[in-house]
PDB file of C-alpha atoms in Angstrom:
ATOM      1  CA  MET J   1       8.628   9.839 -14.274  1.00  0.00           C
ATOM      2  CA  SER J   2      11.083   8.525 -16.850  1.00  0.00           C
ATOM      3  CA  GLY J   3       8.481   7.458 -19.386  1.00  0.00           C
ATOM      4  CA  LEU J   4       9.850   3.900 -19.491  1.00  0.00           C
ATOM      5  CA  VAL J   5       8.303   0.501 -18.743  1.00  0.00           C
ATOM      6  CA  VAL J   6      10.580  -2.566 -18.672  1.00  0.00           C
ATOM      7  CA  VAL J   7       9.394  -6.150 -19.136  1.00  0.00           C
ATOM      8  CA  GLY J   8      11.459  -9.270 -18.471  1.00  0.00           C
ATOM      9  CA  VAL J   9      10.921 -12.056 -21.006  1.00  0.00           C
ATOM     10  CA  ASP J  10      12.055 -15.660 -21.436  1.00  0.00           C
ATOM     11  CA  GLY J  11       9.698 -17.114 -24.052  1.00  0.00           C
ATOM     12  CA  SER J  12       7.322 -18.805 -21.596  1.00  0.00           C
ATOM     13  CA  SER J  13       3.541 -18.375 -21.635  1.00  0.00           C
ATOM     14  CA  SER J  14       3.831 -16.426 -18.380  1.00  0.00           C
ATOM     15  CA  SER J  15       6.334 -14.147 -20.065  1.00  0.00           C
ATOM     16  CA  ASP J  16       3.926 -13.624 -22.980  1.00  0.00           C
ATOM     17  CA  ALA J  17       1.252 -12.506 -20.506  1.00  0.00           C
ATOM     18  CA  ALA J  18       3.746 -10.089 -18.947  1.00  0.00           C
ATOM     19  CA  VAL J  19       4.449  -8.581 -22.376  1.00  0.00           C
ATOM     20  CA  VAL J  20       0.741  -7.909 -22.926  1.00  0.00           C
ATOM     21  CA  HIS J  21       0.392  -6.251 -19.513  1.00  0.00           C
ATOM     22  CA  ALA J  22       3.569  -4.232 -19.996  1.00  0.00           C
ATOM     23  CA  ALA J  23       2.451  -2.991 -23.407  1.00  0.00           C
ATOM     24  CA  ARG J  24      -0.848  -1.823 -21.932  1.00  0.00           C
ATOM     25  CA  GLU J  25       0.937  -0.146 -19.025  1.00  0.00           C
ATOM     26  CA  ALA J  26       3.228   1.692 -21.449  1.00  0.00           C
ATOM     27  CA  GLN J  27       0.213   2.709 -23.516  1.00  0.00           C
ATOM     28  CA  ARG J  28      -1.580   4.113 -20.458  1.00  0.00           C
ATOM     29  CA  ARG J  29       1.502   6.088 -19.451  1.00  0.00           C
ATOM     30  CA  ARG J  30       2.394   7.154 -23.014  1.00  0.00           C
ATOM     31  CA  ALA J  31       5.759   5.637 -22.176  1.00  0.00           C
ATOM     32  CA  ARG J  32       8.400   3.652 -24.050  1.00  0.00           C
ATOM     33  CA  LEU J  33       8.637  -0.114 -23.560  1.00  0.00           C
ATOM     34  CA  ARG J  34      11.932  -1.985 -23.199  1.00  0.00           C
ATOM     35  CA  VAL J  35      11.885  -5.764 -23.610  1.00  0.00           C
ATOM     36  CA  VAL J  36      14.742  -7.472 -21.714  1.00  0.00           C
ATOM     37  CA  HIS J  37      16.013 -11.035 -21.612  1.00  0.00           C
ATOM     38  CA  ALA J  38      18.711 -11.983 -19.101  1.00  0.00           C
ATOM     39  CA  PHE J  39      20.930 -15.033 -19.353  1.00  0.00           C
ATOM     40  CA  SER J  40      24.144 -16.341 -17.881  1.00  0.00           C
ATOM     41  CA  TRP J  41      26.890 -17.786 -20.057  1.00  0.00           C
ATOM     42  CA  PRO J  42      27.692 -21.426 -19.176  1.00  0.00           C
ATOM     43  CA  VAL J  43      31.257 -21.887 -17.935  1.00  0.00           C
ATOM     44  CA  GLY J  44      33.617 -24.835 -18.040  1.00  0.00           C
ATOM     45  CA  PRO J  45      35.383 -26.888 -20.699  1.00  0.00           C
ATOM     46  CA  MET J  46      32.253 -28.885 -21.621  1.00  0.00           C
ATOM     47  CA  TYR J  47      30.325 -25.806 -22.714  1.00  0.00           C
ATOM     48  CA  ALA J  48      30.683 -24.160 -26.092  1.00  0.00           C
ATOM     49  CA  PRO J  49      29.826 -20.455 -26.378  1.00  0.00           C
ATOM     50  CA  LEU J  50      26.135 -19.833 -26.830  1.00  0.00           C
ATOM     51  CA  GLU J  51      24.892 -18.452 -30.091  1.00  0.00           C
ATOM     52  CA  PRO J  52      23.064 -15.215 -29.199  1.00  0.00           C
ATOM     53  CA  SER J  53      20.833 -15.101 -32.282  1.00  0.00           C
ATOM     54  CA  PRO J  54      18.065 -17.339 -30.836  1.00  0.00           C
ATOM     55  CA  LEU J  55      17.940 -15.075 -27.789  1.00  0.00           C
ATOM     56  CA  ASN J  56      17.752 -12.034 -30.019  1.00  0.00           C
ATOM     57  CA  ARG J  57      14.842 -13.631 -31.846  1.00  0.00           C
ATOM     58  CA  LEU J  58      13.170 -14.252 -28.506  1.00  0.00           C
ATOM     59  CA  THR J  59      13.254 -10.571 -27.563  1.00  0.00           C
ATOM     60  CA  GLN J  60      12.379  -9.475 -31.101  1.00  0.00           C
ATOM     61  CA  ASP J  61       9.330 -11.728 -31.143  1.00  0.00           C
ATOM     62  CA  ALA J  62       8.272 -10.404 -27.727  1.00  0.00           C
ATOM     63  CA  ALA J  63       8.735  -6.824 -28.937  1.00  0.00           C
ATOM     64  CA  GLN J  64       6.601  -7.534 -31.996  1.00  0.00           C
ATOM     65  CA  HIS J  65       3.932  -9.036 -29.746  1.00  0.00           C
ATOM     66  CA  ALA J  66       3.964  -5.840 -27.682  1.00  0.00           C
ATOM     67  CA  ARG J  67       3.570  -3.721 -30.824  1.00  0.00           C
ATOM     68  CA  SER J  68       0.544  -5.771 -31.871  1.00  0.00           C
ATOM     69  CA  VAL J  69      -1.054  -5.013 -28.480  1.00  0.00           C
ATOM     70  CA  ALA J  70      -0.149  -1.303 -28.415  1.00  0.00           C
ATOM     71  CA  PRO J  71       0.884  -0.142 -31.920  1.00  0.00           C
ATOM     72  CA  GLU J  72       1.539   3.439 -30.857  1.00  0.00           C
ATOM     73  CA  VAL J  73       4.084   2.477 -28.173  1.00  0.00           C
ATOM     74  CA  GLU J  74       7.794   2.770 -28.990  1.00  0.00           C
ATOM     75  CA  VAL J  75       9.298  -0.678 -28.266  1.00  0.00           C
ATOM     76  CA  THR J  76      12.967  -1.669 -28.046  1.00  0.00           C
ATOM     77  CA  ASP J  77      14.522  -4.990 -27.074  1.00  0.00           C
ATOM     78  CA  THR J  78      17.830  -6.208 -25.671  1.00  0.00           C
ATOM     79  CA  VAL J  79      19.618  -9.331 -24.453  1.00  0.00           C
ATOM     80  CA  MET J  80      21.767  -8.841 -21.366  1.00  0.00           C
ATOM     81  CA  THR J  81      24.238 -11.069 -19.567  1.00  0.00           C
ATOM     82  CA  GLY J  82      23.590 -11.707 -15.887  1.00  0.00           C
ATOM     83  CA  GLY J  83      21.103 -13.102 -13.413  1.00  0.00           C
ATOM     84  CA  ALA J  84      17.474 -12.124 -13.833  1.00  0.00           C
ATOM     85  CA  ALA J  85      17.156 -10.345 -10.487  1.00  0.00           C
ATOM     86  CA  SER J  86      20.335  -8.293 -10.865  1.00  0.00           C
ATOM     87  CA  VAL J  87      19.644  -7.377 -14.498  1.00  0.00           C
ATOM     88  CA  LEU J  88      16.088  -6.251 -13.807  1.00  0.00           C
ATOM     89  CA  ALA J  89      17.085  -4.426 -10.625  1.00  0.00           C
ATOM     90  CA  GLY J  90      19.591  -2.517 -12.728  1.00  0.00           C
ATOM     91  CA  GLU J  91      16.922  -1.763 -15.323  1.00  0.00           C
ATOM     92  CA  SER J  92      14.600  -0.505 -12.564  1.00  0.00           C
ATOM     93  CA  ARG J  93      16.882   2.472 -11.912  1.00  0.00           C
ATOM     94  CA  ALA J  94      15.733   4.142 -15.117  1.00  0.00           C
ATOM     95  CA  ALA J  95      12.163   2.803 -15.262  1.00  0.00           C
ATOM     96  CA  ASP J  96       8.753   3.795 -13.948  1.00  0.00           C
ATOM     97  CA  LEU J  97       7.657   0.151 -13.769  1.00  0.00           C
ATOM     98  CA  VAL J  98       9.169  -3.326 -14.206  1.00  0.00           C
ATOM     99  CA  VAL J  99       6.799  -6.110 -15.296  1.00  0.00           C
ATOM    100  CA  VAL J 100       7.540  -9.841 -14.995  1.00  0.00           C
ATOM    101  CA  GLY J 101       5.597 -13.067 -15.309  1.00  0.00           C
ATOM    102  CA  SER J 102       4.877 -15.269 -12.330  1.00  0.00           C
ATOM    103  CA  ARG J 103       6.725 -18.290 -13.703  1.00  0.00           C
ATOM    104  CA  GLY J 104       9.153 -18.890 -16.513  1.00  0.00           C
ATOM    105  CA  THR J 105      12.062 -20.698 -18.068  1.00  0.00           C
ATOM    106  CA  GLY J 106      15.603 -19.803 -18.972  1.00  0.00           C
ATOM    107  CA  GLY J 107      16.780 -16.612 -17.319  1.00  0.00           C
ATOM    108  CA  PHE J 108      13.675 -16.381 -15.155  1.00  0.00           C
ATOM    109  CA  ILE J 109      13.204 -20.047 -14.245  1.00  0.00           C
ATOM    110  CA  GLY J 110      11.360 -20.727 -10.998  1.00  0.00           C
ATOM    111  CA  MET J 111      11.113 -17.017 -10.441  1.00  0.00           C
ATOM    112  CA  LEU J 112       8.502 -17.062  -7.697  1.00  0.00           C
ATOM    113  CA  LEU J 113       9.733 -20.343  -6.288  1.00  0.00           C
ATOM    114  CA  GLY J 114      13.107 -18.891  -5.362  1.00  0.00           C
ATOM    115  CA  SER J 115      14.557 -15.552  -4.422  1.00  0.00           C
ATOM    116  CA  THR J 116      14.304 -13.594  -7.694  1.00  0.00           C
ATOM    117  CA  ALA J 117      10.885 -12.009  -7.257  1.00  0.00           C
ATOM    118  CA  VAL J 118      11.443 -11.253  -3.587  1.00  0.00           C
ATOM    119  CA  SER J 119      14.863  -9.770  -4.328  1.00  0.00           C
ATOM    120  CA  LEU J 120      13.562  -7.675  -7.213  1.00  0.00           C
ATOM    121  CA  ALA J 121      10.548  -6.427  -5.254  1.00  0.00           C
ATOM    122  CA  ALA J 122      12.673  -5.644  -2.209  1.00  0.00           C
ATOM    123  CA  HIS J 123      15.541  -3.948  -4.018  1.00  0.00           C
ATOM    124  CA  GLY J 124      14.105  -2.601  -7.261  1.00  0.00           C
ATOM    125  CA  GLU J 125      14.087   1.161  -7.522  1.00  0.00           C
ATOM    126  CA  CYS J 126      10.634   1.364  -9.080  1.00  0.00           C
ATOM    127  CA  PRO J 127       7.359  -0.530  -8.625  1.00  0.00           C
ATOM    128  CA  VAL J 128       7.433  -4.181  -9.700  1.00  0.00           C
ATOM    129  CA  LEU J 129       4.337  -5.733 -11.303  1.00  0.00           C
ATOM    130  CA  VAL J 130       4.169  -9.538 -11.145  1.00  0.00           C
ATOM    131  CA  VAL J 131       1.592 -10.846 -13.626  1.00  0.00           C
ATOM    132  CA  ARG J 132      -0.350 -13.811 -12.313  1.00  0.00           C
ATOM    133  CA  GLY J 133      -3.895 -15.094 -12.119  1.00  0.00           C
ATOM    134  CA  GLU J 134      -6.810 -14.059 -14.280  1.00  0.00           C
ATOM    135  CA  PRO J 135      -7.618 -10.452 -13.359  1.00  0.00           C
ATOM    136  CA  ASP J 136     -11.128  -9.069 -13.568  1.00  0.00           C
ATOM    137  CA  HIS J 137     -10.433  -6.193 -15.948  1.00  0.00           C
ATOM    138  CA  THR J 138     -13.606  -4.430 -14.803  1.00  0.00           C
ATOM    139  CA  GLY J 139     -12.793  -4.946 -11.123  1.00  0.00           C
ATOM    140  CA  PRO J 140     -11.250  -2.516  -8.639  1.00  0.00           C
ATOM    141  CA  ILE J 141      -7.659  -1.920  -7.676  1.00  0.00           C
ATOM    142  CA  LEU J 142      -7.124  -3.540  -4.301  1.00  0.00           C
ATOM    143  CA  LEU J 143      -4.789  -1.552  -2.039  1.00  0.00           C
ATOM    144  CA  ALA J 144      -3.295  -3.208   1.039  1.00  0.00           C
ATOM    145  CA  VAL J 145      -2.991  -0.542   3.748  1.00  0.00           C
ATOM    146  CA  ASP J 146      -1.164  -0.860   7.065  1.00  0.00           C
ATOM    147  CA  GLY J 147      -0.627   2.825   7.869  1.00  0.00           C
ATOM    148  CA  SER J 148       3.174   2.636   7.919  1.00  0.00           C
ATOM    149  CA  PRO J 149       5.287   5.473   6.424  1.00  0.00           C
ATOM    150  CA  SER J 150       6.959   2.973   4.102  1.00  0.00           C
ATOM    151  CA  GLY J 151       3.552   2.170   2.655  1.00  0.00           C
ATOM    152  CA  GLU J 152       2.964   5.722   1.417  1.00  0.00           C
ATOM    153  CA  PRO J 153       4.476   5.116  -2.062  1.00  0.00           C
ATOM    154  CA  ALA J 154       2.114   2.167  -2.567  1.00  0.00           C
ATOM    155  CA  VAL J 155      -0.872   4.399  -1.838  1.00  0.00           C
ATOM    156  CA  ASP J 156       0.405   6.990  -4.315  1.00  0.00           C
ATOM    157  CA  PHE J 157       0.981   4.311  -6.953  1.00  0.00           C
ATOM    158  CA  ALA J 158      -2.499   2.843  -6.498  1.00  0.00           C
ATOM    159  CA  PHE J 159      -4.198   6.217  -6.968  1.00  0.00           C
ATOM    160  CA  ALA J 160      -2.122   7.052 -10.047  1.00  0.00           C
ATOM    161  CA  GLU J 161      -2.824   3.614 -11.515  1.00  0.00           C
ATOM    162  CA  ALA J 162      -6.541   3.933 -10.794  1.00  0.00           C
ATOM    163  CA  ALA J 163      -6.602   7.278 -12.600  1.00  0.00           C
ATOM    164  CA  LEU J 164      -4.832   5.745 -15.611  1.00  0.00           C
ATOM    165  CA  ARG J 165      -7.183   2.768 -15.717  1.00  0.00           C
ATOM    166  CA  GLY J 166     -10.397   4.569 -14.796  1.00  0.00           C
ATOM    167  CA  ALA J 167     -10.766   2.085 -11.948  1.00  0.00           C
ATOM    168  CA  GLU J 168     -12.138   2.179  -8.429  1.00  0.00           C
ATOM    169  CA  ILE J 169      -9.835   1.688  -5.430  1.00  0.00           C
ATOM    170  CA  ILE J 170     -10.709  -0.493  -2.476  1.00  0.00           C
ATOM    171  CA  GLY J 171      -8.394   0.291   0.416  1.00  0.00           C
ATOM    172  CA  VAL J 172      -8.210  -2.740   2.713  1.00  0.00           C
ATOM    173  CA  HIS J 173      -6.821  -2.965   6.223  1.00  0.00           C
ATOM    174  CA  ALA J 174      -6.735  -6.387   7.860  1.00  0.00           C
ATOM    175  CA  TRP J 175      -7.620  -6.216  11.558  1.00  0.00           C
ATOM    176  CA  LEU J 176      -7.044  -9.062  13.996  1.00  0.00           C
ATOM    177  CA  PRO J 177      -9.201  -8.413  17.090  1.00  0.00           C
ATOM    178  CA  ASP J 178      -7.388 -11.032  19.177  1.00  0.00           C
ATOM    179  CA  TYR J 179      -4.049  -9.273  18.635  1.00  0.00           C
ATOM    180  CA  ALA J 180      -5.180  -5.655  18.815  1.00  0.00           C
ATOM    181  CA  PRO J 181      -3.687  -3.548  21.654  1.00  0.00           C
ATOM    182  CA  ALA J 182      -5.873  -3.126  24.707  1.00  0.00           C
ATOM    183  CA  GLY J 183      -8.373  -0.325  24.414  1.00  0.00           C
ATOM    184  CA  THR J 184      -8.444  -0.319  20.615  1.00  0.00           C
ATOM    185  CA  GLY J 185     -11.270  -1.457  18.414  1.00  0.00           C
ATOM    186  CA  VAL J 186     -12.412  -1.474  14.849  1.00  0.00           C
ATOM    187  CA  GLU J 187     -12.851   2.313  15.046  1.00  0.00           C
ATOM    188  CA  SER J 188      -9.073   2.699  15.426  1.00  0.00           C
ATOM    189  CA  ALA J 189      -8.519   0.532  12.363  1.00  0.00           C
ATOM    190  CA  GLU J 190     -10.987   2.640  10.402  1.00  0.00           C
ATOM    191  CA  ARG J 191      -9.178   5.837  11.418  1.00  0.00           C
ATOM    192  CA  LEU J 192      -5.842   4.363  10.412  1.00  0.00           C
ATOM    193  CA  LEU J 193      -7.227   3.481   6.993  1.00  0.00           C
ATOM    194  CA  ALA J 194      -8.812   6.892   6.510  1.00  0.00           C
ATOM    195  CA  GLN J 195      -5.591   8.680   7.483  1.00  0.00           C
ATOM    196  CA  ALA J 196      -3.531   6.544   5.101  1.00  0.00           C
ATOM    197  CA  LEU J 197      -5.778   7.531   2.195  1.00  0.00           C
ATOM    198  CA  ALA J 198      -6.130  11.192   3.180  1.00  0.00           C
ATOM    199  CA  GLY J 199      -4.895  13.824   0.773  1.00  0.00           C
ATOM    200  CA  ARG J 200      -5.072  11.708  -2.364  1.00  0.00           C
ATOM    201  CA  ARG J 201      -8.762  12.300  -2.974  1.00  0.00           C
ATOM    202  CA  GLU J 202      -8.048  15.982  -3.662  1.00  0.00           C
ATOM    203  CA  ARG J 203      -5.322  15.083  -6.175  1.00  0.00           C
ATOM    204  CA  TYR J 204      -7.465  12.433  -7.837  1.00  0.00           C
ATOM    205  CA  PRO J 205     -11.054  13.723  -7.618  1.00  0.00           C
ATOM    206  CA  ASP J 206     -12.273  11.357 -10.335  1.00  0.00           C
ATOM    207  CA  VAL J 207     -11.082   8.218  -8.550  1.00  0.00           C
ATOM    208  CA  THR J 208     -13.748   6.458  -6.489  1.00  0.00           C
ATOM    209  CA  VAL J 209     -12.432   5.076  -3.204  1.00  0.00           C
ATOM    210  CA  ARG J 210     -13.985   2.570  -0.855  1.00  0.00           C
ATOM    211  CA  GLN J 211     -12.548   1.693   2.549  1.00  0.00           C
ATOM    212  CA  GLU J 212     -12.863  -1.760   4.062  1.00  0.00           C
ATOM    213  CA  VAL J 213     -11.593  -2.906   7.462  1.00  0.00           C
ATOM    214  CA  LEU J 214     -11.734  -6.680   7.341  1.00  0.00           C
ATOM    215  CA  SER J 215     -11.314  -8.982  10.296  1.00  0.00           C
ATOM    216  CA  GLY J 216      -8.947 -11.806   9.564  1.00  0.00           C
ATOM    217  CA  GLU J 217      -5.416 -12.952   8.835  1.00  0.00           C
ATOM    218  CA  PRO J 218      -3.851 -10.565   6.274  1.00  0.00           C
ATOM    219  CA  ARG J 219      -2.796 -13.222   3.769  1.00  0.00           C
ATOM    220  CA  GLU J 220      -6.221 -14.837   3.715  1.00  0.00           C
ATOM    221  CA  VAL J 221      -8.049 -11.507   3.560  1.00  0.00           C
ATOM    222  CA  LEU J 222      -6.031 -10.171   0.618  1.00  0.00           C
ATOM    223  CA  ILE J 223      -5.943 -13.394  -1.369  1.00  0.00           C
ATOM    224  CA  GLU J 224      -9.706 -13.785  -1.097  1.00  0.00           C
ATOM    225  CA  ALA J 225     -10.341 -10.121  -1.971  1.00  0.00           C
ATOM    226  CA  SER J 226      -8.079 -10.410  -5.034  1.00  0.00           C
ATOM    227  CA  ARG J 227     -10.579 -12.754  -6.709  1.00  0.00           C
ATOM    228  CA  THR J 228     -12.553  -9.809  -8.085  1.00  0.00           C
ATOM    229  CA  ALA J 229      -9.697  -7.291  -8.494  1.00  0.00           C
ATOM    230  CA  GLN J 230      -7.775  -6.241 -11.578  1.00  0.00           C
ATOM    231  CA  LEU J 231      -4.659  -5.402  -9.553  1.00  0.00           C
ATOM    232  CA  LEU J 232      -3.407  -5.819  -5.983  1.00  0.00           C
ATOM    233  CA  VAL J 233      -1.043  -3.083  -4.757  1.00  0.00           C
ATOM    234  CA  THR J 234       1.063  -3.443  -1.639  1.00  0.00           C
ATOM    235  CA  GLY J 235       4.100  -1.889  -0.019  1.00  0.00           C
ATOM    236  CA  ALA J 236       7.334  -3.788   0.354  1.00  0.00           C
ATOM    237  CA  ARG J 237       7.444  -3.529   4.128  1.00  0.00           C
ATOM    238  CA  GLY J 238       5.105  -2.347   6.833  1.00  0.00           C
ATOM    239  CA  ARG J 239       3.841  -2.738  10.331  1.00  0.00           C
ATOM    240  CA  GLY J 240       0.809  -4.273  11.971  1.00  0.00           C
ATOM    241  CA  GLY J 241      -0.849  -6.882   9.776  1.00  0.00           C
ATOM    242  CA  PHE J 242       1.783  -6.533   7.058  1.00  0.00           C
ATOM    243  CA  THR J 243       4.968  -6.439   9.128  1.00  0.00           C
ATOM    244  CA  GLY J 244       8.089  -7.646   7.298  1.00  0.00           C
ATOM    245  CA  MET J 245       5.948  -8.396   4.291  1.00  0.00           C
ATOM    246  CA  LEU J 246       8.651  -9.209   1.777  1.00  0.00           C
ATOM    247  CA  LEU J 247      10.772 -10.959   4.343  1.00  0.00           C
ATOM    248  CA  GLY J 248       8.129 -13.329   5.616  1.00  0.00           C
ATOM    249  CA  SER J 249       5.129 -15.376   4.686  1.00  0.00           C
ATOM    250  CA  VAL J 250       2.644 -12.649   3.713  1.00  0.00           C
ATOM    251  CA  SER J 251       4.480 -11.535   0.589  1.00  0.00           C
ATOM    252  CA  GLN J 252       5.201 -15.108  -0.404  1.00  0.00           C
ATOM    253  CA  ALA J 253       1.498 -15.926  -0.102  1.00  0.00           C
ATOM    254  CA  LEU J 254       0.444 -12.951  -2.223  1.00  0.00           C
ATOM    255  CA  LEU J 255       3.005 -13.585  -4.948  1.00  0.00           C
ATOM    256  CA  HIS J 256       2.123 -17.281  -5.069  1.00  0.00           C
ATOM    257  CA  HIS J 257      -1.629 -17.247  -4.532  1.00  0.00           C
ATOM    258  CA  ALA J 258      -3.230 -13.898  -5.454  1.00  0.00           C
ATOM    259  CA  HIS J 259      -5.880 -14.226  -8.151  1.00  0.00           C
ATOM    260  CA  CYS J 260      -4.725 -11.099  -9.986  1.00  0.00           C
ATOM    261  CA  PRO J 261      -1.455  -9.299 -10.800  1.00  0.00           C
ATOM    262  CA  VAL J 262       0.448  -7.966  -7.782  1.00  0.00           C
ATOM    263  CA  ALA J 263       2.305  -4.638  -7.768  1.00  0.00           C
ATOM    264  CA  VAL J 264       4.926  -4.298  -5.023  1.00  0.00           C
ATOM    265  CA  VAL J 265       5.959  -0.708  -4.328  1.00  0.00           C
ATOM    266  CA  ARG J 266       9.065  -0.225  -2.243  1.00  0.00           C
ATOM    267  CA  GLY J 267       9.217   2.749   0.106  1.00  0.00           C
ATOM    268  CA  THR J 268      12.249   4.798   0.974  1.00  0.00           C
ATOM    269  CA  ALA J 269      14.717   3.304   3.408  1.00  0.00           C
TER     270      ALA J 269
END
């Protein structure tokens, strides 16, 4: 753990929400907070050089907002040249967590409508928390489980986050009876879920865990369950119901339509 949380800002209302979440995450971790704005210099004869001072004010205002939320957190701010995804992916190498808003302007414009969020979640070297929806702050942490080895880091992250927040975990596995291999039933899905969560209960004895095998299409199951959650945690890739998550429609659906913030935790290659 590096003791660093990074938040990407652009001055939008979504960015402001990300700053609040990032400040609270840094406070929980007793970590430092780094506020980052990314921008690209316009090129061509019609463009005059940009004056950086307004951008500096943007990050300074965001940093001050963070301090008002978590006064004891050490906050720094910076303006960096480059695309949002590449800048934040670079920042992720030294961070425990990168936090971004779901929509924005400037350096983060159309973030979830294009490739930035998917690229950051797929290639970032730490968990990425996308702030969206109106989370139920008293609700559980929803953990999407598919039993794949690449999903192990997401399980670890969810338990650590639950311990920090004093929250309950609901581990969810989406089971599609019509597509299940012959000879398997809901009992197999329940075993898979139990095995995926095994071992963490001993490390986190104070974290309450519930297991739910739900019949249905994974996107629909998780989006509906997120209505009462404070956080949805998922791996970047998987198998079964969550196969190719960040490369296909499931991840897009979660990042666009979940009713609470979504943390994407990338496994090892």
